[in-house]
CSV table of C-alpha atoms and ligand atoms in Angstrom, one decimal:
chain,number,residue,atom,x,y,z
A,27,UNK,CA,-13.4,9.0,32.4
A,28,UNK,CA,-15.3,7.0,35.3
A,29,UNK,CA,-17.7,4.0,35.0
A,30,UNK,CA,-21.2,4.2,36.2
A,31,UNK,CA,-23.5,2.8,37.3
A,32,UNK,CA,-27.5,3.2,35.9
A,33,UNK,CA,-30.5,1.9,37.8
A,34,UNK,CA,-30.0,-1.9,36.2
A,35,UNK,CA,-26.8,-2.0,37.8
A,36,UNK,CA,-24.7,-1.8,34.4
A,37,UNK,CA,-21.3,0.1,34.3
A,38,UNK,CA,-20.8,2.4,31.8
A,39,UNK,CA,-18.1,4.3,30.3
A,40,UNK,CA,-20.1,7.7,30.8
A,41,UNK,CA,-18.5,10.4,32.2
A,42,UNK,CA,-19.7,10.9,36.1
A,43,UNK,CA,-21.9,13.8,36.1
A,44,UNK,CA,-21.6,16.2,38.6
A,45,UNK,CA,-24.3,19.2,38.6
A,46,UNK,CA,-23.9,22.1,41.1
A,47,UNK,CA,-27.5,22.3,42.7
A,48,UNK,CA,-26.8,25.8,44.1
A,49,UNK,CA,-26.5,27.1,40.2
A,50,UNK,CA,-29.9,25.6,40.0
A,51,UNK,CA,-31.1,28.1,42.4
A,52,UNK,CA,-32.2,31.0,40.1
A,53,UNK,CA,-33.6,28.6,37.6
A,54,UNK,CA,-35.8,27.5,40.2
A,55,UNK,CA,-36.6,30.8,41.7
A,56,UNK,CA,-38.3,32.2,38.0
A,57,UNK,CA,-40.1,29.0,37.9
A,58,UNK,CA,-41.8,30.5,41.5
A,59,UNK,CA,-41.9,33.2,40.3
A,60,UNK,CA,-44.1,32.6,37.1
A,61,UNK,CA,-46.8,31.4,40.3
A,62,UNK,CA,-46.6,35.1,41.4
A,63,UNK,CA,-49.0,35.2,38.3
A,64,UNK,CA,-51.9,34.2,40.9
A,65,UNK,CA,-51.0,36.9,43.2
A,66,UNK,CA,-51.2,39.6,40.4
A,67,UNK,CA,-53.6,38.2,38.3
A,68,UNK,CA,-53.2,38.2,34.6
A,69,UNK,CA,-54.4,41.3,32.4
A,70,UNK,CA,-54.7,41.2,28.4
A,71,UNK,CA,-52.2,43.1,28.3
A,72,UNK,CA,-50.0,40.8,30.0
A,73,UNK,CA,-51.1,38.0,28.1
A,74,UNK,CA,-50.6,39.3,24.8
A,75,UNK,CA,-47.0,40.5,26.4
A,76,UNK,CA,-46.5,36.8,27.2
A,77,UNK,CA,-47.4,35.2,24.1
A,78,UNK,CA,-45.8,37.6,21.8
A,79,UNK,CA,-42.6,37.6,23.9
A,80,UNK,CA,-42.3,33.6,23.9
A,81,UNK,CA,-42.0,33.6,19.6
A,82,UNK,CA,-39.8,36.8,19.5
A,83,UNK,CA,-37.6,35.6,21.7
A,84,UNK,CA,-37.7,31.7,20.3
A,85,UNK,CA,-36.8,33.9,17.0
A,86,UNK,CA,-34.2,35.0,19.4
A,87,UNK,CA,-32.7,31.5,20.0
A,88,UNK,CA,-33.5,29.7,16.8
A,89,UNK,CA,-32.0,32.4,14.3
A,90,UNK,CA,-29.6,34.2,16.4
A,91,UNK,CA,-28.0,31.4,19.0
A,92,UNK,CA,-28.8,28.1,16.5
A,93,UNK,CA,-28.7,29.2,13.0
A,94,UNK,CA,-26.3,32.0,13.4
A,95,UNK,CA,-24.0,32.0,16.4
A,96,UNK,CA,-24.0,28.2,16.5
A,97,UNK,CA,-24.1,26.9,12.8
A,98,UNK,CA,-23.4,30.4,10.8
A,99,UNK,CA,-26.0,29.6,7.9
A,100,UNK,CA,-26.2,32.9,7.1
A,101,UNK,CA,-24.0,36.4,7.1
A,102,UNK,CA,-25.0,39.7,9.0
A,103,UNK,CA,-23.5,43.4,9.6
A,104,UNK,CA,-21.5,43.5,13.1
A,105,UNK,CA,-24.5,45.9,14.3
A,106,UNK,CA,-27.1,43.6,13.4
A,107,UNK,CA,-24.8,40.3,15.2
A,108,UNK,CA,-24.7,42.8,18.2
A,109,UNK,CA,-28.7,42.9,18.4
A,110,UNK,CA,-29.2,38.8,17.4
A,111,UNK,CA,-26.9,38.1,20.6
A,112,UNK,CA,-28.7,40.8,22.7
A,113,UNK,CA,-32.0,39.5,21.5
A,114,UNK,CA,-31.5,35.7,21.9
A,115,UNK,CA,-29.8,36.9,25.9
A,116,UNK,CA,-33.2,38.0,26.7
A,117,UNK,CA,-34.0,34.4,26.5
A,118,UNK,CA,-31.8,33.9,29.9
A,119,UNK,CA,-30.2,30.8,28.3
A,120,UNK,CA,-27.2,32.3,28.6
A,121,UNK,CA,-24.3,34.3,26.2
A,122,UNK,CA,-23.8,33.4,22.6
A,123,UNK,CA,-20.8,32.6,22.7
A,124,UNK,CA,-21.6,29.8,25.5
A,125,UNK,CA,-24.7,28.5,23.9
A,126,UNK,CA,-23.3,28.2,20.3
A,127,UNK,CA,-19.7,26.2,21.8
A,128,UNK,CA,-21.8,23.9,23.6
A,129,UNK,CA,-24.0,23.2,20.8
A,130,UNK,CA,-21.4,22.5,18.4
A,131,UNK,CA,-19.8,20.5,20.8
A,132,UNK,CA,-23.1,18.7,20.4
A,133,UNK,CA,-23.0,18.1,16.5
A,134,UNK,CA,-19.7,16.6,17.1
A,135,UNK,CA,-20.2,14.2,19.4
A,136,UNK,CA,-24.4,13.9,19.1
A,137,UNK,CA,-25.6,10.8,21.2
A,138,UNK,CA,-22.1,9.5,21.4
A,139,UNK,CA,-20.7,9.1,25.8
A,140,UNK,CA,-19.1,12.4,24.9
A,141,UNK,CA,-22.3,14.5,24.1
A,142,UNK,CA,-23.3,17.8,26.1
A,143,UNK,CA,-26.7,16.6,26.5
A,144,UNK,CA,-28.3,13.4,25.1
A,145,UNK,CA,-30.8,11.4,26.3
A,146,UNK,CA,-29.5,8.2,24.9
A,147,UNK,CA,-26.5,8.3,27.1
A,148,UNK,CA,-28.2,10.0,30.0
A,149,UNK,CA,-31.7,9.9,30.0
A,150,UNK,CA,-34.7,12.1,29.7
A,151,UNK,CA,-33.9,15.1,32.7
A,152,UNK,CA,-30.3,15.3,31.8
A,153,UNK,CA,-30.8,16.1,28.3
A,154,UNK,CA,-34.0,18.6,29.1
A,155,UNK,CA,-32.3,20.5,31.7
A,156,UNK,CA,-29.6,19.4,34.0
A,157,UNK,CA,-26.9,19.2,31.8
A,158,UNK,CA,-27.2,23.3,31.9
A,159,UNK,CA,-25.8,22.8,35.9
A,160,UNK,CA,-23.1,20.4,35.3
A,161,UNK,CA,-19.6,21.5,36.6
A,162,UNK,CA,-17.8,20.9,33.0
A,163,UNK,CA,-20.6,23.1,30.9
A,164,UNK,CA,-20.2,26.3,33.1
A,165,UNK,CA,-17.2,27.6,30.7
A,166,UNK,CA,-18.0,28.7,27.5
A,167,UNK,CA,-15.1,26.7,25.3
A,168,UNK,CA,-13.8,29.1,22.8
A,169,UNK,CA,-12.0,26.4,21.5
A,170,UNK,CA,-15.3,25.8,19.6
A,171,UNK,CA,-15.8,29.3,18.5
A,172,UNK,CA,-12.8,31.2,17.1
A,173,UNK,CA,-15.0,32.8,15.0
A,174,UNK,CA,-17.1,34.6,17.3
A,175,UNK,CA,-14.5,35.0,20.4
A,176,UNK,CA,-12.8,37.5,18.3
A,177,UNK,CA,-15.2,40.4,18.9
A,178,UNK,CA,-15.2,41.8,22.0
A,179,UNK,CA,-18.6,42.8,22.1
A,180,UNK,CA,-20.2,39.5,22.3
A,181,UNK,CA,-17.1,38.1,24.8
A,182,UNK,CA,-18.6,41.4,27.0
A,183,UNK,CA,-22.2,39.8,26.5
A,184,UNK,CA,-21.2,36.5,26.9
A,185,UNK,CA,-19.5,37.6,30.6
A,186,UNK,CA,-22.4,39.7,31.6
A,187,UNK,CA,-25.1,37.5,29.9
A,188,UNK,CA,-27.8,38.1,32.6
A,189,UNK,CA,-27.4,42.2,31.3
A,190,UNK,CA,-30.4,41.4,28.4
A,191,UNK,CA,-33.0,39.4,31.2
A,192,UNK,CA,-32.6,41.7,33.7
A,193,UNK,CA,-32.8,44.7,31.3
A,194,UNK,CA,-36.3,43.5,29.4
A,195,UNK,CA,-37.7,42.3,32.5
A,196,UNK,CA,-37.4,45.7,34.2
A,197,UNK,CA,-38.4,47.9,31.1
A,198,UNK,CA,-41.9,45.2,31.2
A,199,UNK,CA,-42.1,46.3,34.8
A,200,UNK,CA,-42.1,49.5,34.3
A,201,UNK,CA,-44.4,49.3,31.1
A,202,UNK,CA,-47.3,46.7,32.0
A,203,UNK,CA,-46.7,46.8,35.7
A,204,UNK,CA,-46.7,43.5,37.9
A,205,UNK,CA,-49.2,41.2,36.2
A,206,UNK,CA,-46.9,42.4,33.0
A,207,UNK,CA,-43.7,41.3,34.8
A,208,UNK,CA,-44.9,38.2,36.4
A,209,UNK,CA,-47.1,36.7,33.9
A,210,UNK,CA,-45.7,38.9,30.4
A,211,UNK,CA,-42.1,37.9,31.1
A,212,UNK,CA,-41.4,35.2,34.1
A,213,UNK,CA,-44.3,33.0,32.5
A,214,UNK,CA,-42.9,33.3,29.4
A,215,UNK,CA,-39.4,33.3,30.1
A,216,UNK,CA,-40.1,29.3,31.7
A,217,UNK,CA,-41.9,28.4,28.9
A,218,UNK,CA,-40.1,29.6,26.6
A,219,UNK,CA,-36.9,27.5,28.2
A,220,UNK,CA,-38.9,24.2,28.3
A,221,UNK,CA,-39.9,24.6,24.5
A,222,UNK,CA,-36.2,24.9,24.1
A,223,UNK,CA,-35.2,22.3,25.5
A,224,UNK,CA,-37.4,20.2,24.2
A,225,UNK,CA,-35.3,19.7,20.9
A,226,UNK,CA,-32.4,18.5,23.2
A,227,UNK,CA,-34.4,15.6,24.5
A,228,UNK,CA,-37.9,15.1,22.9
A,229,UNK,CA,-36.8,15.4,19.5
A,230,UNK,CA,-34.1,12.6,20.2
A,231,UNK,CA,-36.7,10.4,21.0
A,232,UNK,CA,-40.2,11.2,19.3
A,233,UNK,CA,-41.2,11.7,15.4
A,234,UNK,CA,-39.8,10.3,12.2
A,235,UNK,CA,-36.2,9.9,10.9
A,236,UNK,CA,-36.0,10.7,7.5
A,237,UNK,CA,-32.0,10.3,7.0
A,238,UNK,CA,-29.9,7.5,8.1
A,239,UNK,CA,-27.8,10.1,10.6
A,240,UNK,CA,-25.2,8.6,12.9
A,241,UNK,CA,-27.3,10.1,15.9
A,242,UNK,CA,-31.3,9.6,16.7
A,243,UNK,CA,-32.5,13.0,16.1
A,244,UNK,CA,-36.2,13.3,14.7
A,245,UNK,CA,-38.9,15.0,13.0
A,246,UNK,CA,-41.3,16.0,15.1
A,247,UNK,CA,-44.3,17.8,13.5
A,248,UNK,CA,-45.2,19.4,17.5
A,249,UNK,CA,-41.8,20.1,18.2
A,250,UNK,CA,-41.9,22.4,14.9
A,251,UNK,CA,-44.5,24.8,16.3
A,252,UNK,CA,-43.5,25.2,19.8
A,253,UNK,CA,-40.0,26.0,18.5
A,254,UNK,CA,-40.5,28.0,15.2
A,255,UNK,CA,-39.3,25.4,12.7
A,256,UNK,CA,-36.7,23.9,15.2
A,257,UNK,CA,-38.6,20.2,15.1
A,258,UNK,CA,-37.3,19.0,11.8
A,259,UNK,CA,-34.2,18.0,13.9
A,260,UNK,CA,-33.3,14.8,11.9
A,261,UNK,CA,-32.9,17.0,8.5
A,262,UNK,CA,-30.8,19.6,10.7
A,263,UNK,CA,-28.7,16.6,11.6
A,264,UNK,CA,-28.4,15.6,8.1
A,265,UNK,CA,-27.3,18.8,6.7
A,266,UNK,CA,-26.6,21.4,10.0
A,267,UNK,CA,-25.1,24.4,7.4
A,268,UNK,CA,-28.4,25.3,5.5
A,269,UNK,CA,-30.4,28.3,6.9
A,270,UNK,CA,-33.4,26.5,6.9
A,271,UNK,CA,-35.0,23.0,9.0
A,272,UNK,CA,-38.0,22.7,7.6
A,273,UNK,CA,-36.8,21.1,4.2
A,274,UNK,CA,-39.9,21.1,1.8
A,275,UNK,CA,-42.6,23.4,1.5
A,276,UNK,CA,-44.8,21.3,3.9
A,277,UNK,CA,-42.4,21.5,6.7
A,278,UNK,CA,-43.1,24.9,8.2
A,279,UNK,CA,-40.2,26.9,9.4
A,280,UNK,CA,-41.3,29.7,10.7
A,281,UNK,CA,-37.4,31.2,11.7
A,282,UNK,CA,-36.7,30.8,8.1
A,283,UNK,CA,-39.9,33.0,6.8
A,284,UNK,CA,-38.6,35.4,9.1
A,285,UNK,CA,-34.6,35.8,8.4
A,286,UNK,CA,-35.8,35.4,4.8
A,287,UNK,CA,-38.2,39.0,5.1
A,288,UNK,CA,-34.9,40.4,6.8
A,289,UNK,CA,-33.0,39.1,3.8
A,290,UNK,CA,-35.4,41.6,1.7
A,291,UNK,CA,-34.7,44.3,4.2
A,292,UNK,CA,-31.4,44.0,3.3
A,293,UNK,CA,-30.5,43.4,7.1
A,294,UNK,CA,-28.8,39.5,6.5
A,295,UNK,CA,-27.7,38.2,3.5
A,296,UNK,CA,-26.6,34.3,2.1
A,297,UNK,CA,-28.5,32.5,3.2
A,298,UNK,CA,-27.8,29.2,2.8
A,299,UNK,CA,-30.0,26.5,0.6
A,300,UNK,CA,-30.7,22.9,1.0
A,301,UNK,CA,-28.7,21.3,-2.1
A,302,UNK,CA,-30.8,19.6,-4.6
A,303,UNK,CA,-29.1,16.5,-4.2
A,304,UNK,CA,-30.0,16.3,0.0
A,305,UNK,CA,-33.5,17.0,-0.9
A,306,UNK,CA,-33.4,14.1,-3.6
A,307,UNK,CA,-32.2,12.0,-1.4
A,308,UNK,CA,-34.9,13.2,1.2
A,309,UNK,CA,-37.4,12.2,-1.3
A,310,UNK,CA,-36.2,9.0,-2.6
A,311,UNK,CA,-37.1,7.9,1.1
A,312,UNK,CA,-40.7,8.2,0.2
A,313,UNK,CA,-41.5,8.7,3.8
A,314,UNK,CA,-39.7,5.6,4.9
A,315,UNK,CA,-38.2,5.7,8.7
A,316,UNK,CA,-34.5,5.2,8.4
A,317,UNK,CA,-33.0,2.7,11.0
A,318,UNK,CA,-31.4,3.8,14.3
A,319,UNK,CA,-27.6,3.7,14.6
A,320,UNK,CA,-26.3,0.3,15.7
A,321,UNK,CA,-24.6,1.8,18.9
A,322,UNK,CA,-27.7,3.8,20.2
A,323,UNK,CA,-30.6,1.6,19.5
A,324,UNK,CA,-30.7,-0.3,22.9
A,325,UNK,CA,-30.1,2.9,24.9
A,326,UNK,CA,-32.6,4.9,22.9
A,327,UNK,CA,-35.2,2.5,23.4
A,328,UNK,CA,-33.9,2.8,27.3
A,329,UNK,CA,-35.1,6.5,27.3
A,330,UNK,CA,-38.3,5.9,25.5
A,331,UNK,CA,-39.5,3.4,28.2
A,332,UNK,CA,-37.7,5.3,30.6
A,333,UNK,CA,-39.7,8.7,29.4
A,334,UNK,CA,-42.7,6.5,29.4
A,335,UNK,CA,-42.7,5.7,33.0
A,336,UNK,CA,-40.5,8.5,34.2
A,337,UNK,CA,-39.5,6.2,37.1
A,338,UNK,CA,-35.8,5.0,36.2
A,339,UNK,CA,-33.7,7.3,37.8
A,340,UNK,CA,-31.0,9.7,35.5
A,341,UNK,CA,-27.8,7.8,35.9
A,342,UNK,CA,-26.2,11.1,37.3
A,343,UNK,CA,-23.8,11.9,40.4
A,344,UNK,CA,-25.2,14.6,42.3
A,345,UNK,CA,-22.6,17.2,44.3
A,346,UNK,CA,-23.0,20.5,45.8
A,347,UNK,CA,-19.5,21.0,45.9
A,348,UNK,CA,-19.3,23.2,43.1
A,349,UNK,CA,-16.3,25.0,42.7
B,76,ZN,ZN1,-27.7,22.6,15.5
B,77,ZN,ZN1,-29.6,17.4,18.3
């Protein structure tokens, strides 16, 4: 562990982060890419390609990588597990197995120095995105994931993770031609990352916290849409295990309609409830904002003002010696 130093000239006992800029290079390249849009011009086709492939592939991440790879709040065939993981790689956020040991690496140690990505400890742009380029988050730590390193079709997934991308980008090609590939898939694929990420450092920072969790996870009403139930993050913190986010009827959850209609179809099964006693609990708050942890209220408030004026520089260490 190494001390730091942020922009106020306070040493910290954060890790020093080192992100590998060349890795960054074909994030960057599908963000130029989406702009290709304006060469090719966007058809209705394309546009309806776009939109509909943003929520079935945040489906993709939110049911397959979160609330089954990562958290296992419900069971499957092998088959079906086999098509989750192939359908949340088309997001291009990487294999299953990497995304669910980094994210419960997260629960564990969630806006504590130790966390993969939280904005308390590192600010706004290290939570969003950068923390995907640092050196010590390239492996995926089976450690985390006995349960799902054992089959060696997702380990082959996981290796060859950009398979999925590169296979539904090619079949848009040939199927809606270049406005479909440009705008259908590359404009999707970039929003669909940013709404993703969004839960890793907006919803740390924005909406209402309804339990007293040991991290600052929120609500956030927005966050809910763009991600397909994903923005009742503080209840997800509360109680990670049950299938669904959203924990009352007025808290849409869109993922959890959907795996519930598969649960009819027979294709998933046990899913898990919210127990009467959390939602009691939930209730008894009467809409009351529980208090911030102790240990992260200064450094939250840090990243709201720092998100406000997006002028304090992320205490990070930058290298391109990447090995
Ligand atoms: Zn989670
Ligand atoms: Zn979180």
């Amino acid at each position: 562990m190494e001390a730091v130093s942020d922009a106020a000239g306070t040493a910290s006992a954060t890790p020093a982060r080192k992100i590998g800029w060349a890795g960054m290079a074909p994030f960057i390249l599908i963000h130029l890419l989406a702009l290709g849009a304006f060469w090719t011009g966007v058809t209705a086709e394309a546009a309806i390609c776009c939109v509909a492939l943003y929520f079935i592939r945040m489906f993709g991440v939110t049911g397959a990588y979160h609330r089954y790879f990562s958290h296992r709040t419900y069971r499957t065939s092998r088959v079906f597990q086999f098509f989750l993981a192939f359908l949340a790689q088309t997001s291009a956020q990487r294999g299953a197995l990497w995304w669910a040991s980094h994210h419960r690496h997260h629960h564990r140690y969630s806006d504590q120095p130790e966390d993969t990505h939280s904005v308390a400890q590192d600010g706004f742009w290290y939570s969003h995105v950068l923390w995907i380029f640092e050196d010590r988050n390239q492996k995926t730590e089976l450690k985390y994931i006995p349960d799902l390193a054992r089959f060696p079709e997702l380990r082959f997934l996981d290796k060859y993770y950009l398979l999925p991308p590169i296979m539904l980008g090619t079949a848009i090609f040939f199927w809606l031609g270049a406005s479909g590939l440009f705008f259908g898939f590359f404009v999707s694929t970039v929003l669909l990352w940013h709404g993703t990420f969004t839960i890793n450092s907006l919803s740390h920072v924005f909406g209402k916290r309804r339990f007293a969790t040991t991290d600052n996870s929120r609500n956030n009403w927005l966050l809910a849409i763009i991600t397909m139930g994903e923005g009742w993050h503080n209840n997800h913190h509360h109680y990670c295990v049950s299938t669904r986010q959203g924990f009352y009827w007025y808290e849409y959850d869109f993922t959890y309609y959907i795996l519930k209609v598969l649960s009819w179809m027979g294709l998933v099964w046990k899913l898990q409830p919210v127990p009467a006693k959390v939602l009691e609990e939930g209730r008894a708050r009467g809409g009351q904002s529980a208090p911030l942890p102790a240990l992260n209220l200064r450094s939250t408030l840090e990243a709201a003002s720092e998100m406000a004026s997006l002028q304090r520089p992320v205490p990070v260490r930058i290298s391109s010696d990447r090995a």
